[in-house]
């Protein structure tokens, strides 16, 4: 048998192997997707730091995620998803990070980097929610002092009774994943909204998505009653 034929056979075997792996992966993903049973009684939505520090031009943190924000249309898609969820009666909980020097006790506990950069400053545009992301019917967690939105806040109290938590916000590999880790330890099923989150590197975003159960907004809406 010539080397050319042997090489062709090896390529065919490799292609069949990769197809089997891919099909198995897709089947597993579809099974997880099909098993979701979401309704407003067992599911809440957590929105982390959808604030102008991240979403508006004119500061360093926005530049970190400007490309994925624009390319993936994260802001309009998240707004649209939240509007649909509200119409279906879902609870939406915002967890902003607000640095208030007048509240010395909380300010002392805040992460160093946001303080250094003057981000999320109370009573300025940097702490404000992105326009249209929050509505009067939404809930806002208070007291947050860390990258983990549970740290210092009443978030864990607010999500009691909800089995499933859909999570959006920034940054994917920092505040979002840290918050999900804590909530998972408390027994919640956390689902990351992949096109409602962003970080500064595409490869990092993909790694976090693989480490966690992540779904796009259009897919979520098909399984939300």
mmCIF file of C-alpha atoms in Angstrom, residues 30-171:
data_model
loop_
_atom_site.group_PDB
_atom_site.id
_atom_site.type_symbol
_atom_site.label_atom_id
_atom_site.label_comp_id
_atom_site.label_asym_id
_atom_site.label_seq_id
_atom_site.Cartn_x
_atom_site.Cartn_y
_atom_site.Cartn_z
ATOM 1 C CA UNK A 30 -28.889 19.613 23.381
ATOM 2 C CA UNK A 31 -29.859 17.313 26.255
ATOM 3 C CA UNK A 32 -28.916 19.992 28.793
ATOM 4 C CA UNK A 33 -30.790 22.569 26.732
ATOM 5 C CA UNK A 34 -33.903 20.396 26.427
ATOM 6 C CA UNK A 35 -33.969 19.697 30.173
ATOM 7 C CA UNK A 36 -34.393 23.364 31.070
ATOM 8 C CA UNK A 37 -37.733 24.187 32.625
ATOM 9 C CA UNK A 38 -37.843 27.926 33.184
ATOM 10 C CA UNK A 39 -40.758 29.972 34.439
ATOM 11 C CA UNK A 40 -41.182 33.093 36.534
ATOM 12 C CA UNK A 41 -41.795 31.097 39.717
ATOM 13 C CA UNK A 42 -38.472 29.236 39.684
ATOM 14 C CA UNK A 43 -36.185 31.588 37.733
ATOM 15 C CA UNK A 44 -34.773 35.077 38.313
ATOM 16 C CA UNK A 45 -32.405 37.191 36.235
ATOM 17 C CA UNK A 46 -29.299 38.835 37.701
ATOM 18 C CA UNK A 47 -27.732 41.808 35.899
ATOM 19 C CA UNK A 48 -24.215 42.648 37.086
ATOM 20 C CA UNK A 49 -22.728 46.127 36.568
ATOM 21 C CA UNK A 50 -24.645 47.143 33.470
ATOM 22 C CA UNK A 51 -23.422 50.637 34.303
ATOM 23 C CA UNK A 52 -22.047 53.452 32.183
ATOM 24 C CA UNK A 53 -18.513 52.867 33.443
ATOM 25 C CA UNK A 54 -18.597 49.796 31.168
ATOM 26 C CA UNK A 55 -21.061 50.840 28.484
ATOM 27 C CA UNK A 56 -20.231 54.474 27.689
ATOM 28 C CA UNK A 57 -17.217 55.844 25.844
ATOM 29 C CA UNK A 58 -14.706 58.002 27.641
ATOM 30 C CA UNK A 59 -13.048 55.673 30.119
ATOM 31 C CA UNK A 60 -10.539 52.838 30.212
ATOM 32 C CA UNK A 61 -12.947 50.097 31.295
ATOM 33 C CA UNK A 62 -15.239 50.720 28.345
ATOM 34 C CA UNK A 63 -12.285 50.383 25.975
ATOM 35 C CA UNK A 64 -11.606 46.911 27.392
ATOM 36 C CA UNK A 65 -14.923 45.540 26.133
ATOM 37 C CA UNK A 66 -15.928 48.013 23.429
ATOM 38 C CA UNK A 67 -15.260 45.543 20.603
ATOM 39 C CA UNK A 68 -17.415 42.642 21.907
ATOM 40 C CA UNK A 69 -20.116 45.096 23.008
ATOM 41 C CA UNK A 70 -20.382 46.377 19.460
ATOM 42 C CA UNK A 71 -19.751 43.152 17.551
ATOM 43 C CA UNK A 72 -22.153 41.001 19.574
ATOM 44 C CA UNK A 73 -24.729 43.788 20.045
ATOM 45 C CA UNK A 74 -24.722 42.997 23.743
ATOM 46 C CA UNK A 75 -26.474 46.142 24.959
ATOM 47 C CA UNK A 76 -29.494 46.086 22.580
ATOM 48 C CA UNK A 77 -29.862 42.307 22.834
ATOM 49 C CA UNK A 78 -29.784 42.399 26.633
ATOM 50 C CA UNK A 79 -32.325 45.227 26.754
ATOM 51 C CA UNK A 80 -34.628 43.323 24.404
ATOM 52 C CA UNK A 81 -34.235 40.117 26.418
ATOM 53 C CA UNK A 82 -35.011 41.868 29.696
ATOM 54 C CA UNK A 83 -38.090 43.513 28.188
ATOM 55 C CA UNK A 84 -39.368 40.106 27.057
ATOM 56 C CA UNK A 85 -38.643 38.619 30.479
ATOM 57 C CA UNK A 86 -40.541 41.428 32.224
ATOM 58 C CA UNK A 87 -43.554 40.830 30.011
ATOM 59 C CA UNK A 88 -43.496 37.191 31.151
ATOM 60 C CA UNK A 89 -43.348 38.160 34.811
ATOM 61 C CA UNK A 90 -39.712 37.325 35.590
ATOM 62 C CA UNK A 91 -37.919 38.975 38.513
ATOM 63 C CA UNK A 92 -34.912 41.048 37.437
ATOM 64 C CA UNK A 93 -32.264 41.937 40.005
ATOM 65 C CA UNK A 94 -29.523 44.493 39.320
ATOM 66 C CA UNK A 95 -26.259 44.369 41.275
ATOM 67 C CA UNK A 96 -24.392 47.634 40.644
ATOM 68 C CA UNK A 97 -21.006 48.474 42.101
ATOM 69 C CA UNK A 98 -21.122 51.983 43.588
ATOM 70 C CA UNK A 99 -18.123 53.661 45.203
ATOM 71 C CA UNK A 100 -19.274 56.272 47.674
ATOM 72 C CA UNK A 101 -16.533 57.997 49.656
ATOM 73 C CA UNK A 102 -19.148 59.392 52.022
ATOM 74 C CA UNK A 103 -19.933 55.847 53.133
ATOM 75 C CA UNK A 104 -16.518 55.260 54.664
ATOM 76 C CA UNK A 105 -17.223 51.765 55.982
ATOM 77 C CA UNK A 106 -18.348 50.376 52.635
ATOM 78 C CA UNK A 107 -15.778 52.349 50.637
ATOM 79 C CA UNK A 108 -12.957 50.890 52.719
ATOM 80 C CA UNK A 109 -14.066 47.370 51.703
ATOM 81 C CA UNK A 110 -14.297 48.126 47.983
ATOM 82 C CA UNK A 111 -11.784 46.558 45.547
ATOM 83 C CA UNK A 112 -8.619 48.586 45.038
ATOM 84 C CA UNK A 113 -8.618 48.829 41.225
ATOM 85 C CA UNK A 114 -12.027 50.549 40.804
ATOM 86 C CA UNK A 115 -10.989 53.050 43.485
ATOM 87 C CA UNK A 116 -7.678 53.661 41.723
ATOM 88 C CA UNK A 117 -9.398 54.308 38.382
ATOM 89 C CA UNK A 118 -12.227 56.361 39.845
ATOM 90 C CA UNK A 119 -14.786 53.963 38.398
ATOM 91 C CA UNK A 120 -18.430 53.541 39.481
ATOM 92 C CA UNK A 121 -18.227 56.797 41.457
ATOM 93 C CA UNK A 122 -21.430 57.627 43.332
ATOM 94 C CA UNK A 123 -23.471 60.614 42.098
ATOM 95 C CA UNK A 124 -21.676 60.634 38.723
ATOM 96 C CA UNK A 125 -22.501 59.166 35.316
ATOM 97 C CA UNK A 126 -19.997 56.367 35.975
ATOM 98 C CA UNK A 127 -22.308 54.755 38.535
ATOM 99 C CA UNK A 128 -25.486 55.197 36.516
ATOM 100 C CA UNK A 129 -27.241 52.280 34.827
ATOM 101 C CA UNK A 130 -27.026 52.052 31.050
ATOM 102 C CA UNK A 131 -30.050 53.837 29.586
ATOM 103 C CA UNK A 132 -33.077 51.554 29.358
ATOM 104 C CA UNK A 133 -31.482 48.584 31.132
ATOM 105 C CA UNK A 134 -33.357 49.072 34.412
ATOM 106 C CA UNK A 135 -37.097 49.599 34.833
ATOM 107 C CA UNK A 136 -39.102 50.617 37.892
ATOM 108 C CA UNK A 137 -40.377 47.074 38.398
ATOM 109 C CA UNK A 138 -36.828 45.715 38.755
ATOM 110 C CA UNK A 139 -35.056 45.126 42.062
ATOM 111 C CA UNK A 140 -31.657 46.653 42.928
ATOM 112 C CA UNK A 141 -29.398 44.822 45.383
ATOM 113 C CA UNK A 142 -27.706 47.062 47.949
ATOM 114 C CA UNK A 143 -24.552 46.993 50.043
ATOM 115 C CA UNK A 144 -22.243 45.324 47.539
ATOM 116 C CA UNK A 145 -18.536 45.667 48.374
ATOM 117 C CA UNK A 146 -16.699 43.170 46.145
ATOM 118 C CA UNK A 147 -16.245 41.746 42.670
ATOM 119 C CA UNK A 148 -18.501 38.906 43.791
ATOM 120 C CA UNK A 149 -21.913 40.594 43.742
ATOM 121 C CA UNK A 150 -22.902 38.565 46.798
ATOM 122 C CA UNK A 151 -20.151 40.104 48.900
ATOM 123 C CA UNK A 152 -21.642 42.569 51.369
ATOM 124 C CA UNK A 153 -24.962 42.743 49.507
ATOM 125 C CA UNK A 154 -28.438 41.354 50.049
ATOM 126 C CA UNK A 155 -28.354 39.435 46.756
ATOM 127 C CA UNK A 156 -28.467 35.997 48.371
ATOM 128 C CA UNK A 157 -31.591 36.981 50.272
ATOM 129 C CA UNK A 158 -33.212 38.315 47.118
ATOM 130 C CA UNK A 159 -32.699 35.062 45.176
ATOM 131 C CA UNK A 160 -34.001 32.746 47.886
ATOM 132 C CA UNK A 161 -36.700 30.524 46.457
ATOM 133 C CA UNK A 162 -35.391 30.671 42.902
ATOM 134 C CA UNK A 163 -33.901 27.446 41.582
ATOM 135 C CA UNK A 164 -32.536 28.937 38.349
ATOM 136 C CA UNK A 165 -30.579 32.167 37.977
ATOM 137 C CA UNK A 166 -29.833 33.694 34.575
ATOM 138 C CA UNK A 167 -26.770 35.932 34.791
ATOM 139 C CA UNK A 168 -25.657 38.835 32.567
ATOM 140 C CA UNK A 169 -23.056 41.553 33.058
ATOM 141 C CA UNK A 170 -19.362 42.388 33.176
ATOM 142 C CA UNK A 171 -16.657 41.195 33.225
#
